Amino acid sequence: RQGRIGFFVPSLGQEASQIGAAYAMTGDDFLFPSYRTHSIALLKGMSLKTMYDQMWGNKADRTKGRQMPNHFTFREMNWVSISSPIGTQISQAAGAARAAQIRGDAIAVWAWFGDGGTSSNDFHAGLNFAGVWKSPCIFMCENNHWAISAPQEMQTASPSFAAKAVAYGMPGIRVDGNDVLAVYEACREARERAASGGGPTLIETV
């Protein structure tokens, strides 16, 4: 309200989706977040001060004010800076997962995006790439039913976003995003599959 921050994207109501997934991650995993993944950041050790410094772009900001607000980065937990264009983190994560696979790292790379991100070209390119290489990537679609202002029925004719995984040769799982234990179990299984060479997974948390 004071005009000191350009914008801030809230994540109210999506906490269980993020916390359940965060508990399934390990310290070696890489995260390619979206705008709304604040709960994971705080749970994994990013301080509120680090967040505020970035949003204000002050001298303590890790990116020295060179990124827009809400674009956090946190190297200690392999948190890659948020990308501004919708969905670009999906193909970036797919590439990072392939690199980890080539190195032989038994990790998972997590890509977070909203239901609106599934309409981006990076969604299709990223899932196709990961599916072809069976790379250790977990694609987390948080379906809050509104892609900024477009309802779900204007985003897809598919019965769900998880159903899209079939086209890319990977499991597609749909869970209640308000059930933290259901999210944890789905993510734990996906991470185990990814780290053991079983390939990627698309998880839709509703």
Backbone as a chain_set.jsonl record, in Angstrom:
{"seq": "RQGRIGFFVPSLGQEASQIGAAYAMTGDDFLFPSYRTHSIALLKGMSLKTMYDQMWGNKADRTKGRQMPNHFTFREMNWVSISSPIGTQISQAAGAARAAQIRGDAIAVWAWFGDGGTSSNDFHAGLNFAGVWKSPCIFMCENNHWAISAPQEMQTASPSFAAKAVAYGMPGIRVDGNDVLAVYEACREARERAASGGGPTLIETV", "coords": {"N": [[0.813, -1.21, 0.0], [2.081, 1.146, 0.455], [3.576, 1.437, -1.761], [6.155, 0.483, -1.958], [6.962, -2.002, -2.748], [7.026, -3.668, -5.792], [5.331, -5.81, -6.658], [3.579, -8.567, -5.142], [3.085, -12.0, -4.825], [0.665, -13.876, -3.434], [0.304, -16.911, -1.403], [-1.683, -18.001, 0.066], [-3.657, -20.565, 1.379], [-2.47, -22.6, 0.005], [-0.681, -23.945, 1.501], [-0.55, -26.61, 2.592], [-0.125, -28.187, 0.344], [2.463, -27.418, -0.344], [4.0, -27.845, 1.979], [3.698, -30.588, 2.453], [5.047, -31.594, 0.213], [7.589, -30.51, 0.647], [8.569, -31.942, 2.843], [9.117, -34.331, 1.654], [11.32, -33.885, 0.148], [14.942, -33.886, -0.219], [18.063, -32.594, 1.093], [19.805, -32.41, -1.053], [18.346, -32.154, -3.319], [17.142, -30.159, -6.09], [15.357, -27.112, -6.537], [13.071, -25.56, -8.605], [11.265, -22.966, -8.42], [7.891, -21.511, -8.416], [5.999, -18.44, -8.406], [4.477, -18.669, -6.076], [5.545, -20.256, -4.002], [6.156, -19.866, -1.227], [5.877, -21.155, 1.283], [7.456, -23.485, 1.215], [9.997, -22.371, 1.03], [10.308, -21.082, 3.514], [10.044, -23.245, 5.26], [12.249, -24.758, 4.554], [14.341, -23.242, 5.416], [14.851, -20.618, 4.514], [14.978, -17.341, 5.582], [12.594, -14.928, 6.857], [13.681, -12.435, 6.731], [15.519, -12.63, 4.611], [13.708, -12.941, 2.537], [12.29, -10.481, 2.702], [14.38, -8.65, 2.258], [14.937, -9.228, -0.41], [12.505, -8.552, -1.636], [12.364, -5.811, -1.166], [14.674, -5.084, -2.403], [17.043, -4.174, -1.227], [20.344, -3.336, 0.169], [21.112, -5.707, 1.379], [20.023, -7.653, -0.138], [20.342, -10.643, -1.907], [20.503, -10.707, -4.666], [21.152, -8.17, -5.164], [19.259, -6.218, -5.805], [18.734, -6.614, -8.467], [16.791, -8.211, -9.432], [13.252, -8.59, -9.926], [10.672, -7.981, -7.409], [9.654, -10.735, -5.261], [11.169, -12.721, -6.376], [12.856, -14.854, -5.223], [16.015, -16.3, -4.21], [18.044, -18.95, -3.036], [20.771, -20.294, -2.252], [21.754, -22.149, -0.393], [19.865, -24.127, -0.1], [19.591, -25.109, -2.613], [17.795, -23.609, -4.125], [16.646, -22.288, -6.918], [16.6, -19.141, -8.544], [13.468, -17.591, -9.086], [11.836, -17.556, -12.234], [10.677, -14.98, -14.391], [8.889, -15.102, -16.751], [5.915, -16.963, -17.297], [6.044, -20.364, -16.621], [8.628, -20.95, -17.602], [10.447, -22.077, -15.843], [9.913, -24.745, -15.904], [11.002, -26.083, -18.176], [13.63, -25.43, -17.623], [14.094, -26.859, -15.248], [13.761, -29.446, -16.22], [16.013, -29.65, -17.855], [18.051, -29.358, -15.92], [17.578, -31.655, -14.438], [18.207, -33.615, -16.293], [20.954, -33.107, -16.534], [21.788, -33.801, -13.952], [21.227, -36.491, -14.07], [23.063, -37.346, -16.018], [25.421, -36.854, -14.624], [25.146, -38.753, -12.692], [23.961, -38.293, -10.252], [22.033, -39.083, -7.461], [19.445, -37.695, -7.125], [16.494, -35.573, -6.989], [14.884, -33.242, -9.128], [12.841, -30.528, -8.725], [10.041, -28.991, -10.163], [7.946, -26.252, -9.936], [4.687, -25.016, -10.58], [1.713, -23.221, -11.545], [-1.746, -24.002, -12.389], [-2.23, -22.467, -14.637], [0.25, -22.39, -15.835], [0.389, -24.671, -17.331], [-0.469, -24.091, -19.823], [1.602, -22.994, -21.115], [4.308, -23.02, -23.51], [6.626, -24.094, -22.481], [5.814, -25.963, -20.618], [4.95, -28.183, -22.138], [7.261, -28.705, -23.667], [9.153, -29.149, -21.61], [8.08, -31.367, -20.133], [7.982, -33.266, -22.176], [10.711, -33.523, -22.843], [11.812, -34.47, -20.394], [10.376, -36.833, -20.173], [11.236, -38.321, -22.403], [13.971, -38.73, -21.796], [13.756, -39.96, -19.37], [14.386, -38.626, -17.031], [15.253, -37.441, -13.677], [12.932, -35.758, -12.705], [10.442, -33.935, -10.993], [7.339, -32.768, -11.513], [5.395, -30.309, -10.267], [2.194, -29.352, -10.18], [0.273, -26.897, -8.971], [-2.977, -26.643, -8.543], [-5.045, -24.175, -8.255], [-7.356, -23.498, -9.368], [-7.572, -21.127, -10.749], [-6.027, -19.453, -13.247], [-4.406, -16.874, -12.914], [-6.693, -15.104, -13.886], [-8.29, -16.733, -15.356], [-10.614, -19.381, -15.439], [-10.447, -22.956, -14.694], [-11.75, -24.471, -16.702], [-11.338, -22.939, -18.92], [-8.723, -23.299, -19.409], [-8.068, -25.938, -20.057], [-9.27, -28.856, -21.819], [-8.96, -31.306, -20.882], [-9.642, -33.983, -18.521], [-8.301, -33.603, -16.161], [-5.308, -31.973, -14.923], [-3.283, -33.676, -14.302], [-3.768, -35.807, -15.972], [-2.528, -35.186, -18.322], [0.008, -36.19, -18.222], [0.157, -38.706, -19.365], [0.569, -38.439, -22.113], [3.233, -37.865, -22.189], [4.592, -40.003, -21.265], [4.856, -40.625, -18.512], [4.062, -41.125, -14.992], [0.989, -39.717, -13.851], [-0.333, -38.023, -11.204], [-3.024, -37.196, -9.101], [-3.853, -35.293, -6.353], [-5.403, -34.322, -3.229], [-4.783, -31.135, -2.499], [-5.042, -29.933, -0.048], [-4.65, -31.818, 1.811], [-2.183, -32.631, 3.69], [-0.79, -34.993, 4.281], [-1.487, -36.75, 2.215], [-0.355, -35.407, 0.066], [2.34, -35.5, 0.84], [2.804, -38.306, 0.722], [2.399, -38.899, -2.014], [4.442, -37.344, -3.114], [6.684, -38.413, -1.872], [6.795, -40.979, -2.974], [7.161, -40.286, -5.671], [9.628, -38.983, -5.541], [11.292, -41.059, -4.717], [11.082, -42.757, -6.925], [12.185, -41.097, -8.918], [14.863, -40.641, -7.985], [15.868, -43.183, -8.051], [16.127, -43.847, -10.672], [13.791, -44.223, -12.044], [12.456, -42.33, -13.522], [10.487, -39.352, -14.469], [7.702, -37.593, -12.844], [4.401, -36.284, -12.891], [2.641, -34.316, -10.715], [-0.457, -33.278, -9.608], [-1.735, -31.027, -7.423], [-4.692, -30.327, -5.887]], "CA": [[0.0, 0.0, 0.0], [2.992, 2.289, 0.447], [4.236, 1.487, -3.056], [7.577, 0.158, -1.833], [7.197, -3.288, -3.408], [6.348, -3.657, -7.086], [4.224, -6.753, -6.573], [3.785, -9.732, -4.289], [2.128, -13.039, -5.204], [0.372, -14.634, -2.21], [0.131, -18.362, -1.502], [-2.648, -18.371, 1.087], [-4.489, -21.705, 1.011], [-1.682, -23.623, -0.691], [0.382, -24.352, 2.425], [-0.458, -28.072, 2.742], [0.474, -28.679, -0.891], [3.897, -27.148, -0.334], [4.647, -28.453, 3.145], [3.751, -32.027, 2.205], [6.128, -31.847, -0.746], [8.881, -30.135, 1.24], [9.032, -33.022, 3.708], [9.572, -35.444, 0.811], [12.58, -33.481, -0.494], [16.176, -34.001, 0.551], [18.906, -31.407, 0.977], [20.532, -32.391, -2.325], [17.411, -31.885, -4.415], [17.082, -28.793, -6.603], [14.019, -26.563, -6.631], [12.793, -24.49, -9.557], [9.961, -22.574, -7.876], [7.029, -20.517, -9.054], [5.808, -17.264, -7.558], [3.685, -18.905, -4.867], [6.105, -21.332, -3.18], [6.752, -19.283, -0.024], [5.875, -22.074, 2.423], [8.631, -24.358, 1.102], [11.185, -21.568, 1.332], [10.401, -20.869, 4.958], [10.239, -24.544, 5.902], [13.589, -25.247, 4.247], [15.372, -22.441, 6.057], [14.973, -19.235, 4.073], [14.419, -16.484, 6.619], [11.735, -13.838, 6.413], [14.552, -11.301, 6.411], [16.019, -12.845, 3.251], [12.581, -12.636, 1.639], [12.019, -9.041, 2.705], [15.504, -7.97, 1.6], [14.781, -9.384, -1.849], [11.334, -7.807, -2.113], [12.694, -4.387, -1.142], [15.853, -4.85, -3.242], [17.993, -3.351, -0.484], [21.742, -3.736, 0.039], [21.277, -7.077, 1.866], [19.42, -8.553, -1.121], [21.355, -11.504, -2.536], [20.635, -10.368, -6.081], [21.542, -6.75, -5.193], [18.228, -5.401, -6.416], [18.715, -6.809, -9.922], [15.625, -9.015, -9.767], [11.983, -8.021, -9.485], [10.214, -8.54, -6.133], [9.089, -12.084, -5.249], [12.077, -13.588, -7.13], [13.824, -15.27, -4.214], [16.997, -17.341, -4.496], [18.581, -19.412, -1.752], [21.734, -21.313, -2.682], [21.962, -23.17, 0.628], [18.909, -25.222, -0.268], [19.473, -25.355, -4.057], [16.598, -22.907, -4.582], [17.007, -21.48, -8.077], [15.788, -17.928, -8.625], [12.225, -17.672, -9.851], [11.835, -16.933, -13.553], [9.512, -14.111, -14.564], [7.868, -15.596, -17.687], [5.178, -18.116, -16.779], [6.357, -21.707, -17.099], [9.992, -21.203, -18.087], [11.168, -22.907, -14.887], [9.615, -26.157, -16.181], [12.044, -26.604, -19.071], [14.915, -25.297, -16.92], [14.188, -27.987, -14.324], [13.96, -30.66, -17.019], [17.424, -29.65, -18.25], [18.867, -29.614, -14.731], [17.39, -33.071, -14.094], [19.008, -34.398, -17.254], [22.354, -32.921, -16.146], [21.998, -34.627, -12.759], [21.201, -37.874, -14.545], [24.343, -37.582, -16.683], [26.447, -36.908, -13.576], [24.907, -39.901, -11.83], [23.503, -37.842, -8.935], [20.774, -39.712, -7.037], [18.619, -36.611, -6.589], [15.331, -35.181, -7.785], [14.761, -31.818, -9.434], [11.425, -30.207, -8.59], [9.553, -27.813, -10.888], [6.646, -25.825, -9.412], [3.946, -24.104, -11.447], [0.277, -23.243, -11.339], [-2.526, -24.59, -13.477], [-2.06, -21.638, -15.832], [1.536, -22.717, -16.452], [0.257, -25.805, -18.255], [-0.759, -23.554, -21.157], [2.838, -22.436, -21.689], [5.052, -23.963, -24.35], [7.646, -24.756, -21.665], [5.206, -27.132, -19.985], [4.98, -29.3, -23.084], [8.662, -29.003, -23.996], [9.817, -29.691, -20.427], [7.602, -32.718, -19.842], [8.403, -34.151, -23.26], [12.153, -33.751, -22.692], [12.021, -35.329, -19.222], [9.809, -38.146, -20.465], [12.113, -39.014, -23.352], [15.224, -39.118, -21.143], [13.474, -40.588, -18.072], [15.225, -37.887, -16.079], [14.68, -37.393, -12.329], [12.243, -34.48, -12.52], [9.094, -34.001, -10.439], [6.599, -31.587, -11.946], [4.347, -30.028, -9.281], [1.184, -28.404, -10.641], [-0.66, -26.482, -7.925], [-4.212, -26.238, -9.206], [-5.942, -23.383, -7.401], [-8.545, -23.298, -10.218], [-7.569, -19.832, -11.434], [-4.771, -19.05, -13.867], [-4.54, -15.429, -12.728], [-8.115, -14.763, -13.916], [-9.006, -17.682, -16.211], [-10.983, -20.596, -14.719], [-9.859, -24.191, -15.202], [-12.382, -24.919, -17.953], [-10.783, -22.153, -20.023], [-7.316, -23.688, -19.538], [-7.887, -27.267, -20.639], [-10.432, -29.719, -22.011], [-8.61, -32.573, -20.25], [-10.375, -34.188, -17.269], [-7.452, -33.087, -15.09], [-3.971, -31.633, -15.413], [-2.47, -34.884, -14.122], [-4.011, -36.687, -17.117], [-1.617, -34.809, -19.404], [1.257, -36.958, -18.084], [0.097, -39.896, -20.228], [1.148, -38.097, -23.414], [4.681, -37.714, -22.075], [5.175, -41.256, -20.809], [5.199, -40.594, -17.09], [2.886, -41.19, -14.131], [0.3, -38.493, -13.491], [-1.014, -38.26, -9.937], [-3.853, -36.07, -8.659], [-4.103, -35.411, -4.918], [-6.033, -33.208, -2.528], [-3.726, -30.231, -2.072], [-5.255, -29.508, 1.337], [-4.337, -32.976, 2.649], [-0.721, -32.612, 3.731], [-0.266, -36.365, 4.285], [-1.653, -37.284, 0.863], [0.67, -34.762, -0.756], [3.629, -36.077, 1.236], [2.936, -39.675, 0.232], [2.565, -38.841, -3.469], [5.761, -36.773, -3.398], [7.7, -39.367, -1.418], [6.879, -42.03, -3.998], [7.726, -39.688, -6.884], [11.052, -38.736, -5.319], [11.958, -42.369, -4.7], [11.128, -43.195, -8.325], [13.131, -40.243, -9.644], [16.243, -40.842, -7.524], [16.307, -44.555, -8.339], [16.213, -44.045, -12.119], [12.479, -44.569, -12.599], [11.944, -41.272, -14.381], [9.753, -38.206, -13.931], [6.305, -37.697, -12.412], [3.605, -35.071, -12.817], [1.707, -34.343, -9.587], [-1.399, -32.161, -9.537], [-2.348, -30.843, -6.105], [-5.915, -29.553, -6.115]], "C": [[0.844, 1.257, 0.0], [3.738, 2.421, -0.879], [5.706, 1.139, -3.009], [7.952, -1.159, -2.514], [6.394, -3.289, -4.69], [5.152, -4.588, -7.122], [4.595, -7.886, -5.627], [2.698, -10.743, -4.622], [1.859, -13.922, -3.99], [0.2, -16.132, -2.458], [-0.839, -18.879, -0.452], [-3.542, -19.502, 0.589], [-3.741, -22.822, 0.321], [-0.572, -24.197, 0.205], [0.548, -25.869, 2.504], [0.187, -28.7, 1.518], [1.992, -28.538, -0.85], [4.617, -27.836, 0.821], [4.748, -29.96, 2.985], [4.875, -32.395, 1.259], [7.49, -31.578, -0.127], [9.444, -31.243, 2.125], [9.508, -34.239, 2.916], [10.908, -35.14, 0.138], [13.766, -33.788, 0.402], [17.011, -32.75, 0.308], [19.657, -31.299, -0.329], [19.629, -32.073, -3.51], [17.481, -30.417, -4.828], [15.634, -28.38, -6.789], [13.972, -25.443, -7.655], [11.379, -24.006, -9.246], [9.139, -21.696, -8.811], [6.826, -19.382, -8.054], [5.229, -17.592, -6.18], [4.281, -19.932, -3.904], [6.783, -20.821, -1.904], [6.873, -20.278, 1.121], [7.083, -22.996, 2.405], [9.876, -23.588, 1.512], [11.379, -21.407, 2.829], [10.676, -22.18, 5.691], [11.663, -25.051, 5.718], [14.704, -24.316, 4.729], [15.574, -21.029, 5.556], [14.291, -18.345, 5.117], [13.491, -15.44, 6.013], [12.568, -12.628, 6.028], [15.095, -11.423, 4.987], [14.934, -12.527, 2.237], [12.334, -11.137, 1.546], [13.136, -8.255, 2.014], [15.354, -8.042, 0.086], [13.616, -8.543, -2.368], [11.592, -6.305, -2.141], [13.886, -4.065, -2.059], [16.88, -3.978, -2.548], [19.413, -3.905, -0.564], [22.011, -5.149, 0.548], [20.676, -8.109, 0.919], [20.513, -9.343, -1.836], [21.539, -11.202, -4.02], [20.863, -8.87, -6.276], [20.536, -5.873, -5.932], [18.102, -5.571, -7.912], [17.548, -7.684, -10.38], [14.373, -8.293, -9.289], [11.596, -8.61, -8.127], [9.632, -9.939, -6.322], [9.93, -13.074, -6.067], [13.21, -14.042, -6.208], [14.813, -16.288, -4.777], [17.677, -17.69, -3.184], [19.511, -20.588, -2.027], [21.896, -22.451, -1.686], [21.012, -24.352, 0.491], [18.655, -25.522, -1.75], [18.179, -24.785, -4.632], [17.015, -21.962, -5.699], [16.076, -20.279, -8.159], [14.572, -18.132, -9.52], [12.394, -16.969, -11.194], [10.573, -16.099, -13.716], [8.485, -14.67, -15.544], [7.221, -16.876, -17.147], [5.659, -19.409, -17.448], [7.791, -21.977, -17.491], [10.798, -22.078, -17.137], [10.962, -24.396, -15.164], [10.687, -26.759, -17.088], [13.426, -26.461, -18.445], [15.128, -26.478, -15.976], [14.424, -29.292, -15.071], [15.415, -30.77, -17.467], [18.347, -29.947, -17.085], [18.76, -31.069, -14.3], [18.193, -33.965, -15.028], [20.492, -34.288, -16.919], [22.694, -33.772, -14.924], [22.057, -36.1, -13.13], [22.531, -38.235, -15.207], [25.472, -37.697, -15.661], [26.304, -38.129, -12.675], [24.486, -39.515, -10.424], [22.143, -38.465, -8.609], [19.893, -38.675, -6.35], [17.353, -36.482, -7.421], [15.388, -33.677, -8.0], [13.268, -31.515, -9.503], [11.084, -28.928, -9.351], [8.148, -27.487, -10.392], [5.988, -24.852, -10.376], [2.46, -24.22, -11.124], [-0.439, -23.859, -12.52], [-2.397, -23.783, -14.766], [-0.766, -21.928, -16.569], [1.457, -23.869, -17.427], [-0.1, -25.354, -19.671], [0.483, -22.959, -21.818], [3.55, -23.484, -22.543], [6.104, -24.711, -23.55], [7.095, -25.974, -20.929], [5.339, -28.342, -20.902], [6.416, -29.698, -23.443], [9.372, -29.665, -22.822], [9.39, -31.104, -20.112], [8.016, -33.704, -20.926], [9.877, -34.521, -23.125], [12.434, -34.717, -21.543], [11.496, -36.736, -19.475], [10.683, -38.96, -21.391], [13.36, -39.555, -22.655], [15.013, -39.861, -19.821], [14.313, -39.94, -16.97], [14.5, -37.698, -14.743], [14.009, -36.064, -11.993], [10.838, -34.726, -11.978], [8.407, -32.681, -10.756], [5.395, -31.399, -11.026], [3.401, -28.952, -9.8], [0.235, -28.116, -9.49], [-1.899, -25.895, -8.6], [-5.112, -25.497, -8.216], [-7.178, -22.916, -8.176], [-8.576, -21.969, -10.964], [-6.167, -19.511, -11.952], [-4.79, -17.525, -13.975], [-6.028, -15.049, -12.726], [-8.931, -15.73, -14.77], [-9.345, -18.952, -15.433], [-10.439, -21.845, -15.413], [-10.447, -24.619, -16.548], [-11.933, -24.097, -19.167], [-9.313, -22.481, -20.266], [-7.144, -25.002, -20.288], [-9.218, -27.971, -20.82], [-10.168, -31.095, -21.41], [-9.399, -32.739, -18.952], [-9.613, -33.694, -16.04], [-6.131, -32.659, -15.707], [-3.046, -32.838, -15.296], [-2.61, -35.82, -15.317], [-3.061, -36.395, -18.276], [-0.311, -35.602, -19.366], [1.304, -38.143, -19.034], [0.789, -39.631, -21.562], [2.665, -38.031, -23.38], [5.359, -38.931, -21.452], [5.624, -41.265, -19.366], [3.933, -40.734, -16.26], [2.311, -39.801, -13.871], [-0.565, -38.756, -12.27], [-1.771, -37.006, -9.531], [-4.174, -36.275, -7.19], [-4.803, -34.165, -4.385], [-4.918, -32.322, -1.968], [-3.905, -29.661, -0.684], [-5.014, -30.641, 2.33], [-2.825, -33.158, 2.664], [-0.124, -34.016, 3.681], [-0.395, -37.025, 2.909], [-0.608, -36.698, -0.081], [2.043, -35.355, -0.444], [3.824, -37.466, 0.639], [3.152, -39.708, -1.278], [3.96, -38.35, -3.837], [6.885, -37.712, -2.972], [7.893, -40.469, -2.458], [7.523, -41.502, -5.276], [9.215, -39.444, -6.731], [11.843, -40.037, -5.325], [12.112, -42.91, -6.116], [12.182, -42.404, -9.097], [14.579, -40.562, -9.277], [16.778, -42.235, -7.84], [16.342, -44.87, -9.831], [14.896, -44.372, -12.778], [11.822, -43.494, -13.432], [11.072, -40.248, -13.68], [8.316, -38.536, -13.539], [5.662, -36.319, -12.489], [2.603, -35.232, -11.679], [0.851, -33.084, -9.632], [-1.99, -32.114, -8.133], [-3.516, -29.879, -6.271], [-6.283, -28.796, -4.852]], "O": [[0.379, 2.321, -0.41], [4.449, 3.402, -1.098], [6.442, 1.471, -3.938], [9.12, -1.397, -2.819], [5.211, -2.948, -4.684], [4.074, -4.198, -7.569], [5.77, -8.128, -5.351], [1.521, -10.389, -4.695], [2.752, -14.651, -3.559], [-0.023, -16.561, -3.59], [-0.821, -20.063, -0.117], [-4.117, -19.412, -0.495], [-4.308, -23.886, 0.073], [0.354, -24.85, -0.278], [1.675, -26.364, 2.483], [0.964, -29.647, 1.643], [2.717, -29.438, -1.275], [5.722, -28.351, 0.65], [5.766, -30.553, 3.34], [5.576, -33.385, 1.468], [8.438, -32.331, -0.349], [10.655, -31.46, 2.156], [10.224, -35.085, 3.451], [11.557, -36.046, -0.386], [13.626, -33.932, 1.616], [16.703, -31.947, -0.573], [20.108, -30.212, -0.69], [20.119, -31.755, -4.594], [17.832, -29.548, -4.029], [14.786, -29.195, -7.154], [14.747, -24.49, -7.578], [10.405, -24.567, -9.748], [9.618, -21.213, -9.837], [7.424, -19.38, -6.978], [5.471, -16.86, -5.22], [3.554, -20.438, -3.05], [7.862, -21.29, -1.544], [7.86, -20.254, 1.857], [7.675, -23.267, 3.45], [10.712, -24.099, 2.257], [12.484, -21.576, 3.345], [11.46, -22.21, 6.64], [12.221, -25.694, 6.608], [15.881, -24.576, 4.477], [16.392, -20.297, 6.114], [13.142, -18.59, 5.484], [13.581, -15.11, 4.83], [12.211, -11.883, 5.115], [15.129, -10.442, 4.245], [15.202, -11.918, 1.201], [12.186, -10.588, 0.454], [12.868, -7.309, 1.274], [15.603, -7.066, -0.62], [13.724, -7.899, -3.412], [11.103, -5.604, -3.027], [14.081, -2.912, -2.445], [17.52, -3.14, -3.183], [19.654, -4.859, -1.302], [23.03, -5.742, 0.194], [20.806, -9.312, 1.15], [21.492, -8.769, -2.312], [22.62, -11.42, -4.567], [20.781, -8.358, -7.393], [20.909, -4.909, -6.6], [17.439, -4.771, -8.572], [17.343, -7.872, -11.58], [14.427, -7.484, -8.362], [12.141, -9.641, -7.733], [9.172, -10.286, -7.41], [9.448, -14.153, -6.411], [14.367, -13.664, -6.39], [14.493, -17.039, -5.698], [17.865, -16.83, -2.324], [19.08, -21.741, -2.032], [22.148, -23.59, -2.079], [21.33, -25.459, 0.924], [17.635, -26.115, -2.103], [17.549, -25.387, -5.502], [17.667, -20.948, -5.448], [14.885, -20.397, -7.87], [14.651, -18.766, -10.572], [13.021, -15.913, -11.276], [9.51, -16.482, -13.226], [7.302, -14.713, -15.209], [7.9, -17.751, -16.611], [5.676, -19.525, -18.673], [8.153, -23.135, -17.698], [11.734, -22.754, -17.566], [11.751, -25.223, -14.707], [11.218, -27.83, -16.794], [14.307, -27.281, -18.705], [16.224, -27.035, -15.914], [15.19, -30.143, -14.62], [15.988, -31.86, -17.458], [19.315, -30.695, -17.229], [19.743, -31.655, -13.846], [18.786, -34.954, -14.597], [21.217, -35.279, -17.01], [23.757, -34.39, -14.866], [22.845, -36.861, -12.568], [23.062, -39.321, -14.974], [26.368, -38.529, -15.805], [27.246, -38.496, -11.973], [24.63, -40.31, -9.495], [21.21, -38.375, -9.407], [19.627, -38.763, -5.151], [17.164, -37.181, -8.416], [15.882, -32.935, -7.15], [12.525, -32.161, -10.243], [11.758, -27.909, -9.202], [7.261, -28.341, -10.421], [6.647, -23.969, -10.925], [2.014, -25.19, -10.511], [0.18, -24.198, -13.529], [-2.448, -24.345, -15.86], [-0.681, -21.738, -17.783], [2.346, -24.041, -18.261], [-0.038, -26.148, -20.61], [0.42, -22.478, -22.95], [3.407, -24.686, -22.318], [6.449, -25.842, -23.893], [7.836, -26.916, -20.648], [5.794, -29.403, -20.476], [6.74, -30.883, -23.513], [10.112, -30.631, -23.009], [10.234, -31.962, -19.85], [8.362, -34.848, -20.63], [10.249, -35.684, -23.275], [13.201, -35.667, -21.697], [12.101, -37.717, -19.041], [10.855, -40.162, -21.188], [13.763, -40.694, -22.888], [15.974, -40.337, -19.217], [14.869, -40.616, -16.104], [13.273, -37.785, -14.685], [14.461, -35.336, -11.109], [10.131, -35.617, -12.448], [8.844, -31.616, -10.32], [4.485, -32.228, -11.008], [3.762, -27.777, -9.854], [-0.525, -28.991, -9.077], [-1.864, -24.795, -9.152], [-5.844, -26.114, -7.441], [-7.938, -22.064, -7.714], [-9.505, -21.711, -11.73], [-5.237, -19.323, -11.168], [-5.149, -16.969, -15.012], [-6.57, -14.708, -11.675], [-10.144, -15.563, -14.895], [-8.457, -19.549, -14.825], [-10.024, -21.795, -16.571], [-9.72, -25.075, -17.429], [-12.129, -24.514, -20.308], [-8.722, -21.992, -21.229], [-6.198, -25.168, -21.057], [-10.172, -27.726, -20.082], [-11.046, -31.957, -21.422], [-9.787, -31.744, -18.339], [-10.213, -33.403, -15.005], [-5.862, -32.945, -16.873], [-2.129, -33.001, -16.102], [-1.673, -36.55, -15.643], [-2.818, -37.262, -19.116], [0.398, -35.676, -20.37], [2.385, -38.543, -19.466], [1.505, -40.488, -22.08], [3.317, -38.131, -24.419], [6.551, -38.898, -21.147], [6.658, -41.845, -19.034], [2.837, -40.488, -16.765], [3.051, -38.833, -13.695], [-1.438, -39.623, -12.302], [-1.242, -35.897, -9.603], [-4.711, -37.316, -6.814], [-4.792, -33.105, -5.011], [-4.194, -32.731, -1.06], [-3.017, -28.972, -0.182], [-5.154, -30.456, 3.539], [-2.256, -33.768, 1.758], [0.942, -34.208, 3.096], [0.49, -37.771, 2.491], [-0.049, -37.403, -0.92], [2.812, -35.672, -1.351], [4.892, -37.769, 0.108], [3.993, -40.461, -1.769], [4.587, -38.874, -4.758], [7.917, -37.795, -3.637], [9.022, -40.842, -2.777], [8.336, -42.189, -5.894], [9.984, -39.666, -7.666], [12.94, -40.1, -5.879], [13.157, -43.459, -6.463], [12.977, -42.98, -9.841], [15.422, -40.732, -10.157], [17.99, -42.446, -7.891], [16.56, -46.018, -10.22], [14.867, -44.758, -13.947], [10.747, -43.711, -13.993], [10.93, -40.267, -12.458], [7.792, -39.604, -13.855], [6.3, -35.309, -12.188], [1.808, -36.172, -11.675], [1.368, -31.968, -9.686], [-2.665, -33.05, -7.705], [-3.344, -28.754, -6.739], [-7.284, -28.081, -4.831]]}, "num_chains": 1, "name": "protein.A"}
